[in-house]
Structure formats: structure tokens, C-alpha cells
XYZ file of C-alpha atoms in Angstrom:
681
model
C 0.000 0.000 0.000
C 1.455 3.322 -0.993
C 2.083 5.841 1.695
C -1.006 8.012 2.154
C 1.184 11.100 2.157
C 2.877 10.403 -1.169
C 1.927 12.935 -3.858
C -0.126 15.013 -1.416
C 0.431 18.739 -1.460
C -0.057 20.080 2.077
C -1.159 23.685 1.510
C -0.786 26.105 4.394
C -4.131 27.864 4.151
C -5.022 30.296 6.914
C -8.667 30.044 7.888
C -10.352 32.896 9.731
C -13.484 30.990 10.613
C -14.734 27.642 11.776
C -17.992 25.802 11.559
C -17.651 24.697 15.173
C -20.117 26.238 17.598
C -17.392 27.130 20.122
C -14.010 28.346 18.950
C -11.222 30.374 20.446
C -7.693 31.300 19.555
C -4.692 29.984 21.370
C -2.831 32.487 23.535
C 0.013 32.677 21.060
C -2.238 33.843 18.244
C -4.839 36.015 19.964
C -3.385 39.245 18.606
C -3.807 38.220 14.981
C -7.209 36.543 14.960
C -10.689 36.750 16.424
C -13.512 34.293 16.946
C -17.237 34.614 17.139
C -20.177 32.458 18.152
C -22.709 31.619 15.457
C -26.366 32.323 15.916
C -27.215 29.071 14.184
C -25.494 26.182 12.474
C -26.453 27.633 9.083
C -24.755 30.940 9.887
C -21.755 29.011 11.149
C -21.537 26.910 8.013
C -21.883 29.984 5.828
C -19.069 31.804 7.611
C -17.001 28.662 7.312
C -17.623 28.561 3.576
C -16.549 32.171 3.235
C -13.482 31.589 5.376
C -12.560 28.540 3.355
C -12.869 30.529 0.156
C -10.794 33.487 1.335
C -8.276 31.201 2.970
C -7.964 29.161 -0.187
C -7.443 32.296 -2.230
C -4.259 33.022 -0.338
C -3.179 29.463 -0.957
C -3.931 29.642 -4.625
C -1.970 32.874 -4.882
C 1.098 30.824 -4.053
C 0.264 28.086 -6.556
C 0.792 28.161 -10.293
C -0.871 26.924 -13.490
C -3.016 23.829 -13.284
C -2.536 23.533 -9.502
C -3.996 27.014 -8.976
C -6.991 26.426 -11.216
C -7.624 22.975 -9.680
C -7.533 24.439 -6.183
C -10.011 27.182 -7.184
C -12.325 24.574 -8.680
C -12.137 22.515 -5.474
C -13.080 25.529 -3.381
C -16.049 26.271 -5.644
C -17.257 22.661 -5.316
C -16.933 22.766 -1.523
C -18.775 26.088 -1.316
C -21.617 24.861 -3.560
C -21.937 21.707 -1.465
C -22.101 23.679 1.767
C -24.688 26.114 0.364
C -26.849 23.287 -0.968
C -26.636 21.485 2.359
C -28.930 24.159 3.830
C -31.695 22.760 1.598
C -31.054 19.082 2.466
C -31.934 18.108 6.069
C -29.406 15.308 6.327
C -26.213 14.110 4.691
C -24.594 10.731 4.475
C -21.093 9.300 4.175
C -20.523 9.458 7.931
C -20.926 6.702 10.470
C -24.698 6.691 10.409
C -26.849 9.638 9.369
C -26.633 12.956 11.190
C -28.559 16.175 10.889
C -26.887 19.011 9.044
C -28.703 21.487 11.250
C -28.005 20.757 14.901
C -30.632 23.282 15.963
C -33.424 21.345 14.228
C -32.137 17.857 15.039
C -34.833 15.625 16.497
C -33.907 13.462 19.467
C -33.854 9.693 19.098
C -35.521 7.840 22.016
C -32.859 6.597 24.374
C -30.177 8.806 22.852
C -27.505 10.423 24.937
C -27.692 13.992 26.094
C -26.218 16.507 23.706
C -22.495 16.079 23.858
C -20.627 19.080 25.252
C -17.377 19.873 23.522
C -14.764 22.570 23.377
C -12.717 23.362 20.285
C -9.589 25.444 20.340
C -8.002 26.174 16.972
C -4.983 28.237 16.058
C -5.557 30.344 12.945
C -3.687 28.994 9.992
C -4.667 25.358 10.450
C -3.554 23.490 7.351
C -6.036 22.861 4.548
C -5.309 19.638 2.683
C -5.967 19.129 -0.997
C -5.617 16.019 -3.056
C -2.637 15.087 -5.211
C -1.636 17.914 -7.529
C -4.053 20.293 -5.812
C -7.054 18.180 -6.836
C -10.237 17.460 -4.878
C -10.009 17.576 -1.085
C -9.030 14.411 0.741
C -11.853 12.193 2.041
C -13.107 12.799 5.554
C -12.230 10.640 8.526
C -14.855 10.116 11.227
C -14.286 9.320 14.901
C -17.037 8.275 17.336
C -16.228 7.410 20.978
C -18.757 5.021 22.501
C -17.017 4.877 25.890
C -14.035 6.163 27.831
C -14.494 9.915 27.310
C -15.906 11.843 30.244
C -15.398 8.753 32.403
C -12.752 6.231 33.417
C -13.162 2.787 31.840
C -15.379 1.315 29.075
C -12.916 2.449 26.408
C -14.331 2.008 22.906
C -13.674 4.085 19.779
C -15.064 3.839 16.230
C -12.980 5.204 13.337
C -14.274 5.312 9.757
C -12.761 6.309 6.420
C -14.078 5.710 2.893
C -16.789 3.350 4.131
C -14.393 1.177 6.148
C -14.944 1.053 9.900
C -12.708 -0.251 12.693
C -13.406 -0.520 16.417
C -10.450 0.310 18.656
C -10.896 -1.540 21.979
C -14.165 -2.591 23.619
C -13.950 -2.381 27.393
C -16.023 -2.534 30.550
C -16.041 -0.816 33.909
C -16.776 -2.224 37.344
C -19.286 -0.098 39.265
C -18.656 -1.773 42.615
C -21.408 -3.147 44.815
C -24.298 -1.419 43.044
C -27.572 -3.368 43.272
C -26.054 -6.630 42.106
C -24.439 -5.237 38.944
C -21.182 -7.007 38.046
C -20.013 -4.708 35.258
C -21.096 -2.083 32.738
C -20.215 -1.953 29.057
C -20.920 0.836 26.565
C -24.075 0.762 24.496
C -23.018 -0.711 21.170
C -26.048 0.339 19.103
C -24.014 2.609 16.845
C -21.424 -0.047 16.048
C -24.118 -2.655 15.382
C -26.126 -0.300 13.177
C -23.047 0.147 10.994
C -21.676 -3.377 11.131
C -21.850 -3.750 7.351
C -18.871 -1.361 7.262
C -17.000 -3.045 10.122
C -13.705 -4.494 8.907
C -11.907 -5.344 12.167
C -11.659 -4.881 15.912
C -8.252 -3.545 16.936
C -7.086 -4.149 20.509
C -4.335 -2.052 22.105
C -3.795 -4.250 25.198
C -5.465 -6.778 27.466
C -6.936 -4.827 30.391
C -10.630 -5.404 31.051
C -11.469 -1.758 30.408
C -10.257 -2.385 26.837
C -11.357 -5.989 26.086
C -14.147 -6.833 28.545
C -17.022 -5.830 26.226
C -15.818 -7.990 23.327
C -18.091 -10.959 24.148
C -21.131 -8.667 24.183
C -20.133 -7.092 20.856
C -19.164 -10.307 19.083
C -22.357 -12.158 20.012
C -24.477 -9.387 18.451
C -22.661 -9.224 15.114
C -24.391 -10.866 12.132
C -21.070 -11.800 10.542
C -17.761 -12.681 12.224
C -15.200 -9.888 12.302
C -11.457 -10.465 12.789
C -9.857 -9.327 16.035
C -6.305 -7.983 15.880
C -4.319 -7.592 19.071
C -1.082 -8.336 20.940
C -0.527 -12.012 21.917
C -1.136 -11.441 25.628
C -4.428 -9.652 24.962
C -5.595 -12.370 22.559
C -4.842 -15.082 25.140
C -7.035 -13.263 27.675
C -9.769 -12.741 25.070
C -9.837 -16.474 24.322
C -10.388 -17.224 28.009
C -13.144 -14.629 28.211
C -14.923 -16.011 25.123
C -14.702 -19.543 26.562
C -16.428 -18.315 29.724
C -19.219 -16.899 27.547
C -19.425 -20.107 25.465
C -18.759 -18.169 22.261
C -16.973 -19.354 19.145
C -13.638 -17.732 18.484
C -13.530 -15.205 15.648
C -10.420 -15.017 13.520
C -7.762 -13.653 15.883
C -4.551 -12.242 14.437
C -1.581 -11.524 16.698
C 0.035 -8.144 16.110
C 3.677 -7.257 16.665
C 5.231 -3.810 17.088
C 6.528 -2.519 13.767
C 4.696 -5.124 11.662
C 2.176 -3.218 9.543
C -1.040 -4.769 8.231
C -3.984 -3.568 6.156
C -7.655 -3.535 7.121
C -9.869 -1.981 4.479
C -8.360 1.421 3.725
C -6.458 1.428 7.049
C -2.721 0.732 7.128
C -2.177 -0.174 10.794
C 1.148 -0.180 12.643
C 1.360 -1.222 16.313
C 3.941 0.621 18.409
C 5.432 -0.757 21.634
C 4.568 1.233 24.758
C 5.126 0.541 28.439
C 2.120 -0.159 30.674
C 1.139 -2.291 33.670
C 0.376 -5.324 31.487
C 2.533 -7.088 28.885
C 2.312 -6.347 25.148
C 0.708 -2.904 25.372
C 0.696 -0.922 22.118
C -0.191 2.368 20.543
C -1.687 2.227 17.039
C -0.738 4.245 13.968
C -3.566 4.247 11.431
C -2.558 5.580 8.020
C -5.586 6.344 5.846
C -6.363 8.221 2.627
C -7.818 10.965 4.849
C -4.673 11.335 6.956
C -2.736 9.623 9.710
C -4.205 8.965 13.140
C -2.249 7.876 16.221
C -4.161 6.227 19.072
C -1.939 6.049 22.148
C -3.826 3.334 24.023
C -2.816 3.260 27.700
C 0.866 4.027 28.067
C 3.762 5.195 30.162
C 7.418 5.733 29.254
C 10.017 3.699 31.144
C 13.776 3.944 30.784
C 14.396 0.543 32.436
C 11.481 -1.747 31.472
C 11.651 -5.072 33.294
C 10.812 -7.020 30.143
C 13.450 -5.240 28.066
C 10.776 -3.925 25.679
C 11.608 -0.254 25.265
C 9.094 2.432 24.380
C 8.679 2.910 20.602
C 10.239 6.344 20.356
C 11.708 5.756 16.891
C 8.369 4.638 15.409
C 6.603 7.764 16.693
C 9.392 9.978 15.391
C 9.060 8.391 11.947
C 5.318 8.962 11.788
C 5.848 12.519 13.071
C 8.101 13.148 10.060
C 5.374 11.790 7.758
C 2.801 13.993 9.464
C 0.277 13.121 12.195
C -3.124 14.592 11.386
C -4.885 13.482 14.578
C -3.675 12.188 17.944
C -5.982 10.451 20.423
C -4.119 10.097 23.719
C -4.583 8.727 27.267
C -5.477 11.463 29.791
C -5.754 9.408 32.997
C -2.825 10.867 34.953
C -2.832 14.444 33.636
C -3.017 15.757 37.223
C 0.149 13.884 38.291
C 3.219 16.055 37.886
C 6.518 14.563 36.763
C 6.594 10.965 35.585
C 4.788 7.792 36.636
C 7.778 5.906 38.048
C 9.520 2.689 37.057
C 8.546 -0.918 37.711
C 12.258 -1.578 38.288
C 12.121 0.662 41.380
C 9.052 -1.185 42.674
C 10.834 -4.513 42.175
C 13.758 -3.260 44.271
C 11.389 -2.122 47.048
C 9.619 -5.510 47.114
C 12.951 -7.318 47.239
C 14.035 -5.206 50.214
C 10.777 -5.893 52.082
C 10.994 -9.641 51.484
C 14.634 -9.641 52.588
C 13.791 -7.836 55.826
C 10.591 -9.675 56.745
C 10.716 -12.092 59.680
C 7.518 -13.947 58.818
C 5.153 -14.291 55.866
C 5.006 -11.619 53.149
C 1.680 -10.987 51.401
C 1.825 -8.764 48.300
C -1.596 -7.561 47.157
C -1.564 -6.294 43.574
C -3.622 -5.892 40.419
C -3.624 -9.351 38.876
C -2.704 -8.180 35.371
C 0.582 -6.600 36.480
C 2.780 -9.527 35.477
C 5.935 -7.435 36.002
C 5.003 -6.984 39.672
C 4.223 -10.696 39.955
C 7.585 -11.590 38.431
C 9.345 -9.277 40.896
C 7.762 -11.186 43.809
C 8.840 -14.528 42.348
C 12.412 -13.296 41.886
C 12.555 -11.896 45.424
C 11.174 -15.168 46.784
C 13.844 -17.199 44.989
C 16.642 -14.917 46.178
C 15.522 -15.162 49.796
C 14.564 -18.842 49.989
C 10.766 -18.607 49.930
C 7.926 -20.418 48.138
C 5.014 -18.544 46.516
C 1.282 -19.062 47.051
C -1.109 -17.551 44.472
C -4.480 -16.549 45.960
C -7.304 -15.319 43.782
C -8.716 -16.581 40.489
C -7.536 -13.617 38.414
C -3.973 -13.861 39.766
C -3.870 -17.538 38.849
C -5.306 -16.843 35.389
C -2.701 -14.190 34.599
C 0.092 -16.363 35.972
C -1.063 -19.235 33.736
C -1.267 -17.051 30.612
C 2.148 -15.529 31.369
C 3.734 -18.952 31.717
C 2.113 -20.140 28.458
C 3.599 -17.164 26.606
C 7.021 -17.443 28.227
C 6.678 -14.250 30.249
C 7.020 -16.009 33.605
C 9.566 -18.754 33.047
C 11.323 -20.802 35.698
C 8.828 -20.370 38.530
C 7.062 -23.749 38.562
C 9.206 -25.061 41.429
C 8.288 -22.050 43.587
C 4.501 -22.288 43.267
C 2.607 -23.849 46.163
C -0.854 -25.390 46.139
C -3.371 -24.140 48.716
C -3.306 -27.389 50.663
C 0.450 -27.154 51.219
C 0.630 -23.547 52.421
C 0.033 -24.256 56.125
C 2.940 -26.692 56.182
C 5.493 -24.106 55.029
C 7.348 -22.230 57.808
C 6.212 -18.621 58.116
C 9.615 -17.228 57.199
C 9.666 -19.224 53.962
C 6.389 -18.099 52.382
C 5.378 -15.288 50.007
C 1.766 -14.770 48.951
C 0.509 -12.919 45.860
C -3.134 -12.000 46.477
C -5.996 -10.191 44.811
C -8.100 -7.618 46.654
C -6.195 -4.339 46.646
C -9.499 -2.406 46.628
C -10.981 -4.176 49.652
C -13.448 -6.265 47.642
C -15.172 -8.544 50.221
C -14.929 -11.782 48.174
C -11.272 -11.200 47.214
C -8.372 -13.100 48.748
C -6.916 -10.292 50.858
C -10.249 -9.439 52.518
C -10.796 -13.088 53.384
C -7.287 -13.293 54.834
C -7.961 -10.183 56.918
C -11.233 -11.656 58.234
C -9.585 -15.016 58.954
C -11.964 -16.880 56.621
C -9.594 -17.996 53.857
C -9.265 -21.803 53.800
C -5.651 -21.793 52.609
C -4.059 -19.583 55.237
C -4.552 -17.618 58.439
C -2.587 -14.421 58.979
C -0.804 -13.871 62.277
C 0.767 -10.975 64.125
C 4.102 -10.046 62.590
C 3.185 -11.037 59.022
C 4.028 -8.368 56.431
C 1.319 -7.135 54.054
C 2.245 -4.947 51.070
C -0.566 -3.050 49.316
C 1.198 -2.646 45.969
C -1.469 -0.511 44.321
C -3.262 2.791 44.420
C -6.716 3.306 45.890
C -9.215 3.785 43.072
C -11.328 6.901 43.805
C -14.536 5.880 45.561
C -12.948 2.868 47.273
C -11.286 4.787 50.103
C -13.583 3.687 52.919
C -13.631 0.007 52.049
C -9.819 -0.014 51.712
C -9.457 1.756 55.070
C -11.739 -0.862 56.619
C -9.511 -3.564 55.140
C -6.300 -2.048 56.491
C -7.966 -1.634 59.890
C -8.764 -5.362 59.967
C -5.158 -6.172 59.052
C -3.919 -3.882 61.827
C -6.148 -5.699 64.322
C -4.496 -8.974 63.327
C -1.126 -7.365 64.058
C 0.219 -7.313 60.489
C 2.995 -4.965 59.426
C 1.520 -2.815 56.634
C 3.340 -1.128 53.745
C 1.455 1.041 51.259
C 1.960 4.166 49.168
C 1.488 6.538 52.086
C 4.244 5.062 54.252
C 6.327 3.457 51.480
C 5.752 5.270 48.139
C 8.044 2.974 46.151
C 5.813 -0.113 46.587
C 3.680 0.974 43.623
C 3.876 2.974 40.421
C 1.104 3.765 37.975
C 0.757 2.187 34.555
C -0.468 5.482 33.077
C 1.711 8.335 31.880
C 2.037 11.331 34.178
C 2.123 14.879 32.866
C 5.771 14.959 31.735
C 5.336 11.690 29.826
C 2.150 12.980 28.184
C 4.057 16.083 27.125
C 6.804 13.911 25.661
C 4.280 11.839 23.697
C 2.762 14.996 22.247
C 6.211 16.261 21.294
C 7.132 12.941 19.697
C 4.009 13.012 17.493
C 3.579 16.772 16.936
C 0.001 16.258 15.748
C -1.897 18.867 13.762
C -5.072 18.110 15.746
C -5.653 16.475 19.120
C -8.551 14.808 20.938
C -7.792 13.732 24.524
C -9.308 10.370 25.493
C -9.510 8.022 28.492
C -10.546 10.230 31.394
C -13.138 12.418 33.059
C -14.076 15.726 31.471
C -11.656 17.415 33.858
C -8.839 15.148 32.666
C -9.702 15.772 29.020
C -9.712 19.562 29.371
C -6.386 19.623 31.216
C -4.808 17.349 28.625
C -6.088 19.595 25.824
C -4.515 22.586 27.592
C -1.185 20.729 27.747
C -1.409 20.033 24.004
C -1.872 23.734 23.318
C 1.179 24.499 25.449
C 3.158 22.130 23.235
C 1.912 23.957 20.125
C -0.856 21.740 18.742
C -2.927 23.738 16.232
C -6.343 22.366 17.213
C -7.641 20.558 20.282
C -11.155 19.206 20.638
C -12.625 18.116 23.978
C -15.622 15.835 23.541
C -17.506 13.145 25.413
C -19.020 9.834 24.405
C -21.344 9.991 21.406
C -19.819 12.971 19.607
C -19.475 12.272 15.872
C -16.304 14.085 14.853
C -15.079 14.644 11.318
C -11.506 15.374 10.335
C -11.632 17.006 6.935
C -9.195 19.332 5.190
C -7.119 19.442 8.360
C -9.949 20.612 10.611
C -11.958 18.895 13.357
C -15.698 19.402 13.542
C -18.460 17.836 15.618
C -21.128 16.994 13.048
C -23.619 15.013 15.096
C -24.131 12.650 17.984
C -24.595 8.917 18.381
C -26.707 7.013 20.868
C -24.490 6.102 23.812
C -24.907 4.984 27.398
C -24.275 2.016 29.666
C -25.502 -1.560 29.639
C -25.580 -3.066 33.133
C -24.651 -6.744 33.386
C -25.707 -9.048 36.233
C -24.256 -12.569 36.002
C -23.871 -12.259 32.250
C -27.370 -10.891 31.633
C -28.242 -7.279 30.726
C -30.296 -5.397 33.311
C -32.419 -2.523 32.016
C -32.785 0.818 33.751
C -36.299 0.066 35.015
C -35.149 -3.092 36.787
C -32.141 -1.274 38.228
C -34.440 1.506 39.459
C -36.685 -1.129 41.076
C -33.712 -2.713 42.830
C -32.576 0.676 44.068
C -36.019 1.542 45.424
C -36.351 -1.825 47.156
C -32.968 -1.263 48.740
C -33.910 2.212 49.928
C -37.559 1.703 50.879
C -37.980 -2.021 51.549
C -40.452 -4.473 50.042
C -43.773 -5.910 51.175
C -46.004 -8.590 49.636
C -49.730 -8.710 50.386
C -51.694 -11.824 49.367
C -55.445 -12.257 49.723
C -58.019 -14.851 48.696
C -60.924 -14.455 46.293
C -63.698 -16.894 45.360
C -66.323 -17.178 42.663
C -67.273 -13.919 41.024
C -64.036 -12.415 42.293
C -65.580 -12.110 45.767
C -63.081 -11.253 48.535
C -63.055 -14.133 51.054
C -61.531 -12.207 53.954
C -58.056 -13.771 54.280
C -55.067 -11.370 54.055
C -51.396 -12.253 54.582
C -48.488 -9.754 54.515
C -44.733 -10.361 54.399
C -42.324 -7.421 54.753
C -38.555 -7.229 54.202
C -35.969 -4.560 54.814
C -37.832 -1.835 56.730
C -39.470 -3.218 59.921
C -37.686 -3.790 63.215
C -38.147 -7.326 64.543
C -39.732 -6.234 67.847
C -42.641 -4.409 66.143
C -43.010 -6.462 62.956
C -45.677 -8.978 64.094
C -47.990 -6.429 65.717
C -47.659 -3.952 62.873
C -48.322 -6.539 60.171
C -51.420 -7.824 62.018
C -52.753 -4.272 62.141
C -51.846 -3.732 58.473
C -53.740 -6.914 57.516
C -56.884 -5.608 59.241
C -56.514 -2.265 57.438
C -56.229 -3.923 54.002
C -59.097 -6.325 54.834
C -61.463 -3.468 55.643
C -60.518 -1.709 52.401
C -61.077 -4.826 50.263
C -64.514 -5.396 51.793
C -65.582 -2.029 50.425
C -64.890 -3.186 46.851
C -67.921 -3.512 44.557
C -67.756 -5.440 41.282
C -64.004 -5.199 40.889
C -61.957 -7.843 39.057
C -58.725 -9.510 40.326
C -56.446 -6.871 38.849
C -58.446 -4.014 40.335
C -58.530 -5.761 43.714
C -54.750 -6.191 43.638
C -54.274 -2.490 42.898
C -56.704 -1.601 45.727
C -54.766 -3.807 48.179
C -51.409 -2.397 47.032
C -52.529 1.195 47.497
C -54.145 0.454 50.860
C -51.000 -1.128 52.261
C -48.746 1.700 51.035
C -51.192 4.187 52.568
C -51.093 2.323 55.872
C -47.284 2.224 56.047
C -47.088 5.912 55.224
C -49.524 6.760 58.056
C -47.625 4.626 60.566
C -43.984 4.924 59.400
C -43.896 7.913 57.060
C -42.482 5.696 54.294
C -43.912 3.934 51.237
C -42.163 0.632 50.564
C -42.437 -1.181 47.254
C -45.597 -3.319 47.539
C -46.554 -6.352 45.465
C -50.150 -7.560 45.702
C -51.446 -11.014 44.715
C -55.073 -12.181 44.489
C -55.247 -15.956 45.054
C -58.307 -17.704 43.613
C -59.744 -20.358 45.926
C -62.016 -23.200 44.675
């Protein structure tokens, strides 16, 4: 495939206007340009057409002969198309169909709220023409379904010339919320456009990037190939087996080995992260070159010897990066994220100095951390016990792929752990966030069948506390203190953990390596995205666009524009089954208000027979329950006897209302009430 940049004349047009609803100049250019808000999208588009024309005139003044005439013809075609678009309510060629006039756009039931966004453009953003100054390049469209304006559920759609790829499909874990195990992004938009879908591209194997794949793959009418690093594909296979799904075609990617998918020329780039085989993706297309960072950090001393792909990013920078999508997670962390090599040294020192058992609690996917524990255990004459299903799964995958060699003789089975002297045992456990079913919580409560902690044992919390989990983690550490364990964590021993996400200095370096013409920050809350966009402007990026999930963004002629919105949201999963919002609302209300069931008997002709039975859960104290329910039964009985000619359904509604009325009079609360009419005879 020829390089997309070959034969392309990149013309430095200066544009005074933009069709974006919100624009502003960067500080460096405020003296030479001004911006204004449009009264409507039509006004905005018209000003954009005029700006494009005047900007192109200055370009054409620098061109000669056929190039000049071709450029003028292109501008005329673009202007005619924009003027005629005012007469056509919708236009195609994007992912889906979007309204040309955002003011008159009708809402789709279930659609997301209007996506807020913030565009900052430096005047003089490059206008791209085709080879020899011919027609403008095709547009490239980007639609985030998850991961923007939130942490987790990362999923991005990218389309060019009718070819669509999905970059990652992840989940998030909401915690103990009404029985919900996980959330994944609504995939309606991807499924509605699956006839264009050419491949699913995976950057790495964390659940917030691969966890939604089973839910996407089972809904597709035709199988779609999945491309990803070997470690990620191994985890995906296990996940698909759990869901009893057939494997699609899965193609292992390697850094530097380019492959083609539709009109996309894809090149994976090695990056450092807290899981093996993490990559960024370079996507070269006829519409321009896009770099998707994936999750990354930059390490000088990677434990696996796989150095960050600086050279690859420098090469694509020299070709020209039209759009960068980059991880914003740690934008608030100054400096750099730290090195796994330093954490390995800290763990080795703690194991060397421990008198009794050493328990290292960590995120299961951090194989580098796991390997550091194994190496410390071997150096200091200890065996290793793996506690927690996810830790065992990652250890097994790592050994299959040769990432954790030479440890088989160190691994203990659960049944053997109690027989090992305390000063000869290391434990790698799940449960860094205080999850009650996880191994560390069970150890702290003394309920784990494999082991019982004792005073003097060392516990290392080799992780950060995810925001929102502070109380449950503090409760966990308090339990460990009561046992008499010696605790090490980031507050009293900062070197026991480092993040897998780039801090601010590393994000700056990534921006400088790519030098993109346009930038959309991804992977983070709206606060993270805005701060990352500000950093990009400091580095000199011409345009930054801050969006959230559902924004349909076009990159055309070197400019970013939000042209519509897609239906987005969350799908709640309980034990593998989707839970709709109404059911979740019902669970929440039952949890807050309690639940009561009233059953009564009816005979022939739907005549009430006088028997009423009530069961209540979750809102009555034991000492008053019997007396109160007897009184409530009498209240409902009297109300039912007043019924005249009502059928079973009407009687049930009468009983339900009567019981709610009674509880409100007595308790000032209205629990959820279910009523059942039982036919007798």
C-alpha cells in the first residue's frame, strides 16, 4: 500500500473561521485573529464557507498553473456543497446519518444527552488538498462510545471511505451497586453500521479495553477479525470460553509489523504499561494519519526489556500526524509515573527484611510486579502461594507465553501452604481495593481456607486506591492492623507501587514525539480531558477538541468538527445478563424503601373471602413487625370489603394502594408493595 502522504500537497491555508459552535484562539495567536459564536449552524456553516474561500485564495496565490486552477475549482465545489446542504436536512457518508442542522435535530428515544465539547483552533490550520491540488481528501470520522468523560469502558469507532474499525471494547466495574457485576458501553451505533465493520483492533489486554468484546461479538451478524497483541488475545480467548462463544479469527500483532484492514494501514507501536504487550496504534488512511496512544507510560528501564517505541513515533511525526488520540488518565500527576524496576527493588528489600510471611496484594494483570515477587522469593529462599482466580489466570497465561519462566518449582498449592514455615512463604493476592470476596479481605477476616494471617506477618498493598474505594480499603487495612500485620502502602512506602499510566511529563513527551496537527484527549473524566487539551496547546498543537461519548467528529481538510451525535450509554450486566434501567431503578427503590407482599383470597365472582397475609422485608424492626403486620392486615381487609364489582387486577391495585397508605400513616415511608389475588375453589 502506498504511503497516504505520497503525492499530497499540504497547503498552508489560513482560515479565519470555523464551523464549530465554540471556537477560540490559542494564547500565542490572539493578537492576529478573532472568533465569534454563530447564531445558528447555518450561519456558522456559511461563515465557514466564506473563510474557506478566502483562505484558499491566499493558498492559490502561491500556486501556479493547473494547480492554482484545480484548487479554485475545489473551493467552488466545496462552497456549492455547503450552500446546498442548507436545503437538504441530512447528509450521508458518515458513520450513520446525522442532521446538518443541529438546531433542528430531532432526538432519538434513548439517545444520549447533547455532547458538550470545546474546540480550540490556532488560525492557519492546514487545509489539505488532493494530489496535484485536486479534490479535497476524504473525511475521517471518529465516534467514541465509551471512555471519554469517564474512566473505563474504552471504545472508539474510526471510519474512512466506508471502512470502519473498532479500537478496543472495554467494561467498567461499578462496585457493589444493586447486584451489577459490570457495565459496558451501548453498542447500538457499532451494530447499526456493522456492514462497514472491517476489524476490531485491541491495544492491550486490560478489562477496560477488552471486557465488552463478548457482548459485541455475540451481536454481530457476521464474524469480524480481532487484531491484538498475543497477551491480549490469550485473555480474550479465556473470556470467550467463559461466555461459550466461538472464536472469531484472531490475528496476533507485533510492534513494527504493519497490516492492512480496508483502507487502514495499521502499525502497532510498543509502549510501556502495567500489562505485557501494550501498544499504541498508527492508522494511516487516505484521509490522513491517526495515532491512538492506548494506555501508556514511558520507562527507561522496562523489566521485560521492551523499550518504548520512540523511533516509530518519530518516523510517523516526520510523515505527518493529522490526529492524535491520547490517554489522559494521569494528567493531574506532575513529573513521571515511576519505574517498575524501582518497585521490584522495594519488594525485594521488604521480602529480605521480613521475619515472617510476606503478602503482596496487587492488580492481577501486572505480570511485572508478579515476576518481581517470584524473583525476590527465589533470592531469599521462599515459596510462593497464588491466591485469587484472576492472579492464577494471569500467571497461567504468562507462563504459556514465556513471560514467567522458571517459577514452577516455587509455586505452592493451597493445601500445602500451612505446612510451610512462616519465614519461607510469600503470597501474591488479589483484593487491593478491599473487595469482600477477594483473597486479601478473606485473609484479613480469617476466613480464607488456605491460610490464616498472624501478628508479625508483612502485608504490602502494591497498588493505588481507586477513587470511591477509600472507605472500604481503610476498613480492610484496619482489619489487618487488628491482626497485628505490618503494613506497607503508598502513604508510608511510596516505592511499593507505580502507575501504569503516563504522568504529565510523559504525556508532554508523547505529544512532542508526534507533533500532531489536531488532538482529541481520550480516556478520562471531562476534567482530565480539558487539562490534557490545555497541555497540548502548550506544546503547540494547532487544534484541540474536547468531547464526550457519542460525539461524531469529522476530520476534513485538516480541521476537526463535531457533526452530530450517536446514541451512547451504559448496559448493566448481572451474572452475564443485561439489566435494564427500570429493573435497576426497582432494585434501588427496594434497597432504599424495603419491600412488602400482600396476598389475599378471592372466590367465585371475584368475591373477597376475607383472608389477608403480609410479608415485609428490609424496613421493619423485629420487635414491632408482628404487631404492625397484624394491624396492616386488618386495614387492608377493611378496604377490600368495600370493593364492589371489581376484578382480580383491580382488587390487587386496591390492596397495594391500601397497604402503602397504611405504612405511610404509621412509618412515614412507602415501601415497594406487590399484591397477589389468590383464587380459591
